[in-house]
Structures are given as structure tokens and as C-alpha cells.
PDB file of C-alpha atoms in Angstrom:
ATOM      1  CA  MET A   1      -8.896 -20.473 -12.243  1.00  0.00           C
ATOM      2  CA  TYR A   2     -11.883 -21.351 -10.632  1.00  0.00           C
ATOM      3  CA  LYS A   3     -15.049 -21.523 -12.283  1.00  0.00           C
ATOM      4  CA  TYR A   4     -16.752 -18.991  -9.986  1.00  0.00           C
ATOM      5  CA  CYS A   5     -13.602 -16.625 -10.639  1.00  0.00           C
ATOM      6  CA  GLN A   6     -13.921 -17.499 -14.548  1.00  0.00           C
ATOM      7  CA  GLY A   7     -17.726 -15.825 -14.178  1.00  0.00           C
ATOM      8  CA  THR A   8     -16.451 -12.792 -12.802  1.00  0.00           C
ATOM      9  CA  MET A   9     -13.746 -12.224 -14.698  1.00  0.00           C
ATOM     10  CA  HIS A  10     -16.252 -12.805 -17.830  1.00  0.00           C
ATOM     11  CA  GLN A  11     -18.662 -10.208 -16.309  1.00  0.00           C
ATOM     12  CA  MET A  12     -15.478  -7.973 -15.955  1.00  0.00           C
ATOM     13  CA  GLU A  13     -14.618  -8.303 -19.514  1.00  0.00           C
ATOM     14  CA  VAL A  14     -18.365  -7.361 -20.608  1.00  0.00           C
ATOM     15  CA  ALA A  15     -18.443  -4.020 -18.906  1.00  0.00           C
ATOM     16  CA  ILE A  16     -15.016  -3.180 -19.946  1.00  0.00           C
ATOM     17  CA  THR A  17     -16.114  -4.054 -23.850  1.00  0.00           C
ATOM     18  CA  SER A  18     -19.103  -2.057 -23.643  1.00  0.00           C
ATOM     19  CA  ILE A  19     -17.138   1.090 -21.877  1.00  0.00           C
ATOM     20  CA  ILE A  20     -14.566   0.478 -24.695  1.00  0.00           C
ATOM     21  CA  GLY A  21     -17.551   0.554 -27.147  1.00  0.00           C
ATOM     22  CA  MET A  22     -18.865   3.767 -25.435  1.00  0.00           C
ATOM     23  CA  MET A  23     -15.333   5.350 -25.662  1.00  0.00           C
ATOM     24  CA  ASP A  24     -15.612   4.927 -29.117  1.00  0.00           C
ATOM     25  CA  ALA A  25     -18.269   7.237 -29.620  1.00  0.00           C
ATOM     26  CA  LEU A  26     -15.819   9.934 -27.965  1.00  0.00           C
ATOM     27  CA  THR A  27     -13.602  12.488 -28.663  1.00  0.00           C
ATOM     28  CA  ASP A  28     -10.447  13.609 -26.763  1.00  0.00           C
ATOM     29  CA  GLU A  29     -12.308  17.118 -26.850  1.00  0.00           C
ATOM     30  CA  ASP A  30     -15.334  15.283 -25.343  1.00  0.00           C
ATOM     31  CA  LEU A  31     -12.945  14.287 -21.800  1.00  0.00           C
ATOM     32  CA  THR A  32     -13.314  18.167 -20.696  1.00  0.00           C
ATOM     33  CA  LYS A  33     -16.958  18.139 -20.713  1.00  0.00           C
ATOM     34  CA  ARG A  34     -18.776  18.341 -17.447  1.00  0.00           C
ATOM     35  CA  PRO A  35     -22.378  17.235 -17.453  1.00  0.00           C
ATOM     36  CA  THR A  36     -22.898  18.423 -13.802  1.00  0.00           C
ATOM     37  CA  PRO A  37     -21.041  21.641 -12.605  1.00  0.00           C
ATOM     38  CA  SER A  38     -19.756  19.917  -9.710  1.00  0.00           C
ATOM     39  CA  LYS A  39     -19.427  16.398 -10.556  1.00  0.00           C
ATOM     40  CA  HIS A  40     -16.833  15.149 -12.211  1.00  0.00           C
ATOM     41  CA  SER A  41     -16.185  15.526 -16.072  1.00  0.00           C
ATOM     42  CA  ILE A  42     -16.193  12.744 -18.761  1.00  0.00           C
ATOM     43  CA  GLY A  43     -12.557  12.282 -18.345  1.00  0.00           C
ATOM     44  CA  GLU A  44     -12.551  12.237 -15.012  1.00  0.00           C
ATOM     45  CA  LEU A  45     -15.228   9.590 -14.798  1.00  0.00           C
ATOM     46  CA  LEU A  46     -13.345   7.579 -17.646  1.00  0.00           C
ATOM     47  CA  SER A  47     -10.278   8.016 -15.985  1.00  0.00           C
ATOM     48  CA  HIS A  48     -11.572   6.608 -12.544  1.00  0.00           C
ATOM     49  CA  ILE A  49     -13.283   3.585 -14.487  1.00  0.00           C
ATOM     50  CA  ALA A  50      -9.600   2.444 -15.925  1.00  0.00           C
ATOM     51  CA  LEU A  51      -7.962   2.537 -12.312  1.00  0.00           C
ATOM     52  CA  ILE A  52     -10.856   0.302 -10.626  1.00  0.00           C
ATOM     53  CA  CYS A  53      -9.720  -2.935 -11.292  1.00  0.00           C
ATOM     54  CA  ARG A  54      -6.076  -2.235 -10.201  1.00  0.00           C
ATOM     55  CA  ALA A  55      -7.070   0.094  -7.504  1.00  0.00           C
ATOM     56  CA  ASP A  56     -10.041  -2.193  -5.769  1.00  0.00           C
ATOM     57  CA  ASP A  57      -7.849  -5.249  -5.931  1.00  0.00           C
ATOM     58  CA  LEU A  58      -4.972  -3.176  -4.174  1.00  0.00           C
ATOM     59  CA  ILE A  59      -7.636  -2.224  -1.437  1.00  0.00           C
ATOM     60  CA  ALA A  60      -8.282  -6.247  -1.508  1.00  0.00           C
ATOM     61  CA  GLY A  61      -5.011  -6.969  -1.020  1.00  0.00           C
ATOM     62  CA  GLY A  62      -4.871  -4.252   2.157  1.00  0.00           C
ATOM     63  CA  ALA A  63      -3.587  -1.544   0.972  1.00  0.00           C
ATOM     64  CA  GLY A  64      -4.093   1.437   2.998  1.00  0.00           C
ATOM     65  CA  GLN A  65      -5.440   5.402   2.326  1.00  0.00           C
ATOM     66  CA  GLU A  66      -1.724   6.665   2.053  1.00  0.00           C
ATOM     67  CA  GLU A  67      -1.012   3.992  -0.371  1.00  0.00           C
ATOM     68  CA  MET A  68      -4.349   4.648  -2.034  1.00  0.00           C
ATOM     69  CA  THR A  69      -4.158   8.000  -1.950  1.00  0.00           C
ATOM     70  CA  ALA A  70      -0.157   7.979  -3.600  1.00  0.00           C
ATOM     71  CA  PHE A  71      -1.537   5.366  -6.201  1.00  0.00           C
ATOM     72  CA  TYR A  72      -4.536   7.870  -7.404  1.00  0.00           C
ATOM     73  CA  SER A  73      -2.406  10.826  -7.575  1.00  0.00           C
ATOM     74  CA  SER A  74       0.343   9.210  -9.842  1.00  0.00           C
ATOM     75  CA  LYS A  75      -2.060   8.759 -12.396  1.00  0.00           C
ATOM     76  CA  THR A  76      -3.249  10.947 -15.016  1.00  0.00           C
ATOM     77  CA  PHE A  77      -4.434  10.642 -18.509  1.00  0.00           C
ATOM     78  CA  ARG A  78      -4.439  12.831 -21.364  1.00  0.00           C
ATOM     79  CA  SER A  79      -6.664  10.922 -24.133  1.00  0.00           C
ATOM     80  CA  LEU A  80      -8.707   8.025 -24.880  1.00  0.00           C
ATOM     81  CA  VAL A  81      -6.306   5.812 -25.988  1.00  0.00           C
ATOM     82  CA  ASP A  82      -4.075   6.523 -22.776  1.00  0.00           C
ATOM     83  CA  ILE A  83      -7.606   5.610 -20.744  1.00  0.00           C
ATOM     84  CA  ARG A  84      -8.236   2.163 -22.713  1.00  0.00           C
ATOM     85  CA  LYS A  85      -4.648   1.080 -22.305  1.00  0.00           C
ATOM     86  CA  GLU A  86      -4.838   1.522 -18.578  1.00  0.00           C
ATOM     87  CA  LEU A  87      -8.044  -0.059 -18.680  1.00  0.00           C
ATOM     88  CA  LEU A  88      -7.145  -3.137 -20.186  1.00  0.00           C
ATOM     89  CA  HIS A  89      -3.766  -3.271 -18.607  1.00  0.00           C
ATOM     90  CA  ASN A  90      -5.512  -3.504 -15.211  1.00  0.00           C
ATOM     91  CA  PHE A  91      -7.889  -5.564 -16.279  1.00  0.00           C
ATOM     92  CA  HIS A  92      -5.228  -8.277 -17.881  1.00  0.00           C
ATOM     93  CA  SER A  93      -3.163  -7.895 -14.829  1.00  0.00           C
ATOM     94  CA  LEU A  94      -6.311  -8.343 -12.344  1.00  0.00           C
ATOM     95  CA  LYS A  95      -7.128 -11.690 -13.936  1.00  0.00           C
ATOM     96  CA  GLU A  96      -3.219 -12.437 -14.326  1.00  0.00           C
ATOM     97  CA  GLY A  97      -3.325 -12.088 -10.290  1.00  0.00           C
ATOM     98  CA  THR A  98      -6.891 -13.977  -9.697  1.00  0.00           C
ATOM     99  CA  ALA A  99      -5.728 -17.121 -11.714  1.00  0.00           C
ATOM    100  CA  ALA A 100      -2.894 -17.349  -9.234  1.00  0.00           C
ATOM    101  CA  LEU A 101      -5.113 -17.737  -6.016  1.00  0.00           C
ATOM    102  CA  THR A 102      -6.083 -20.491  -4.434  1.00  0.00           C
ATOM    103  CA  ASP A 103      -9.240 -21.448  -2.904  1.00  0.00           C
ATOM    104  CA  GLU A 104      -7.953 -21.286   0.226  1.00  0.00           C
ATOM    105  CA  MET A 105      -6.837 -17.362  -0.538  1.00  0.00           C
ATOM    106  CA  LEU A 106     -10.318 -16.870  -2.197  1.00  0.00           C
ATOM    107  CA  THR A 107     -11.765 -17.297   1.256  1.00  0.00           C
ATOM    108  CA  GLU A 108      -9.454 -15.287   3.014  1.00  0.00           C
ATOM    109  CA  GLU A 109     -11.069 -12.394   4.616  1.00  0.00           C
ATOM    110  CA  MET A 110      -9.700  -9.059   4.006  1.00  0.00           C
ATOM    111  CA  THR A 111     -10.463  -5.897   5.636  1.00  0.00           C
ATOM    112  CA  SER A 112     -10.295  -2.486   3.460  1.00  0.00           C
ATOM    113  CA  TYR A 113      -8.665   0.634   5.246  1.00  0.00           C
ATOM    114  CA  TRP A 114     -11.929   2.140   6.130  1.00  0.00           C
ATOM    115  CA  GLY A 115     -13.434  -1.030   8.177  1.00  0.00           C
ATOM    116  CA  VAL A 116     -15.148  -3.493   5.572  1.00  0.00           C
ATOM    117  CA  THR A 117     -14.324  -6.800   5.552  1.00  0.00           C
ATOM    118  CA  TYR A 118     -14.905  -9.230   2.599  1.00  0.00           C
ATOM    119  CA  THR A 119     -13.549 -12.358   1.135  1.00  0.00           C
ATOM    120  CA  ARG A 120     -11.564 -11.953  -1.831  1.00  0.00           C
ATOM    121  CA  PHE A 121     -13.814 -13.591  -3.518  1.00  0.00           C
ATOM    122  CA  GLU A 122     -16.352 -11.040  -2.348  1.00  0.00           C
ATOM    123  CA  TRP A 123     -13.712  -8.341  -3.551  1.00  0.00           C
ATOM    124  CA  GLN A 124     -14.069  -9.997  -7.200  1.00  0.00           C
ATOM    125  CA  VAL A 125     -17.800  -9.340  -7.001  1.00  0.00           C
ATOM    126  CA  GLU A 126     -17.193  -5.874  -5.591  1.00  0.00           C
ATOM    127  CA  ILE A 127     -15.138  -5.051  -8.614  1.00  0.00           C
ATOM    128  CA  VAL A 128     -17.502  -6.349 -10.857  1.00  0.00           C
ATOM    129  CA  ALA A 129     -20.438  -4.288  -9.131  1.00  0.00           C
ATOM    130  CA  HIS A 130     -18.211  -1.198  -9.332  1.00  0.00           C
ATOM    131  CA  LEU A 131     -17.735  -1.549 -12.912  1.00  0.00           C
ATOM    132  CA  TYR A 132     -21.311  -2.094 -13.946  1.00  0.00           C
ATOM    133  CA  HIS A 133     -22.164   1.118 -11.624  1.00  0.00           C
ATOM    134  CA  HIS A 134     -19.656   3.591 -13.398  1.00  0.00           C
ATOM    135  CA  ARG A 135     -20.210   1.938 -16.883  1.00  0.00           C
ATOM    136  CA  GLY A 136     -24.201   3.122 -15.862  1.00  0.00           C
ATOM    137  CA  GLN A 137     -23.154   6.567 -15.051  1.00  0.00           C
ATOM    138  CA  LEU A 138     -21.034   6.896 -18.339  1.00  0.00           C
ATOM    139  CA  HIS A 139     -23.915   5.612 -20.521  1.00  0.00           C
ATOM    140  CA  ALA A 140     -26.298   8.283 -18.456  1.00  0.00           C
ATOM    141  CA  MET A 141     -23.905  11.296 -19.236  1.00  0.00           C
ATOM    142  CA  LEU A 142     -23.652  10.392 -23.147  1.00  0.00           C
ATOM    143  CA  VAL A 143     -27.144   9.494 -23.439  1.00  0.00           C
ATOM    144  CA  HIS A 144     -28.775  12.388 -21.299  1.00  0.00           C
ATOM    145  CA  CYS A 145     -26.402  14.911 -21.191  1.00  0.00           C
ATOM    146  CA  ILE A 146     -24.783  15.224 -24.447  1.00  0.00           C
ATOM    147  CA  ASP A 147     -26.783  13.476 -26.464  1.00  0.00           C
ATOM    148  CA  ARG A 148     -24.848  10.696 -27.819  1.00  0.00           C
ATOM    149  CA  ASP A 149     -26.054   7.377 -27.662  1.00  0.00           C
ATOM    150  CA  PRO A 150     -23.536   5.305 -27.995  1.00  0.00           C
ATOM    151  CA  GLN A 151     -25.296   2.069 -29.401  1.00  0.00           C
ATOM    152  CA  VAL A 152     -23.663  -0.154 -27.568  1.00  0.00           C
ATOM    153  CA  ARG A 153     -25.249  -3.467 -26.009  1.00  0.00           C
ATOM    154  CA  LEU A 154     -24.868  -3.240 -21.865  1.00  0.00           C
ATOM    155  CA  PHE A 155     -25.847  -7.104 -21.263  1.00  0.00           C
ATOM    156  CA  GLU A 156     -25.442 -10.234 -23.088  1.00  0.00           C
TER     157      GLU A 156
END
């Protein structure tokens, strides 16, 4: 794996480790809590987070809207154990797939079904940003909405 990809994978791992740390402060009953009525529940947010590595990699590989809709609708989680298992599986799969990419493949431009074009490496950076974004949302939900500080380090 190229050195710069090792860096993006490391940052994903930092995010995932802290997300799992936050999950450790929760119970399955917390998954249904919806701090803002018109927004996602804690469980819905965690389910989305669990799919980011796989979903964004599919998009980076050229998956269309129909394929992504089918992917998302095929995944439902009922417990923190299931969410954690999916999150780790999708990260490890992404890491293995990234290790197989050549420099030429990493600089290849890929266009999403909604029209944004990034190199495959930029898609890796986007996945890091996506994980950190939702990790911040989760942390804010726990601390400010359900008064539960998970006491996890968010950065190294």
C-alpha cells in the first residue's frame, strides 16, 4: 500500500476506534433515541456510519443510484453488536481493496452518479472526511442531547 494511503487508512482507523468507544457508552435501548424529532435516531446514524466505508467505496468505483439504493435498503441492524461488526468488516474490506490499488489506479478519476469527479485517492480522503463528520454528529448527540459523555479521545 502506498504511504499516502497508509495515512488515510490510519485516519479512518482513528475515527472508527473513537466511534466504537462512543458505542461502548450506549445500550441497544439508546439506538431508538431521536434527539431531534425530524432527524436521525442514534441507531440510524450509527447504521449509516457502519456503511460509509463500503458505500463510499462503491460510489468511488462507479456504482449508480439504483445500485446504492439497493445496497442501503439491504442493510438493517438491530443491535450495537451488529453495527460494530458491519463497521469493522467494511473498514477491513476497504483497507484490503486499497492495498491492491496501483498508483495509476489511485490517480484515475471516477465520477459519482450525481456528477462529482475525484481521483480514487481523493475518494479515500472523502471517506475520512465523511467518517469524521458523522463521528462529530454522534459525539454531539451523546453529549448535548442525551447527556452522556463517552469520554473518548477524538484525535491522537
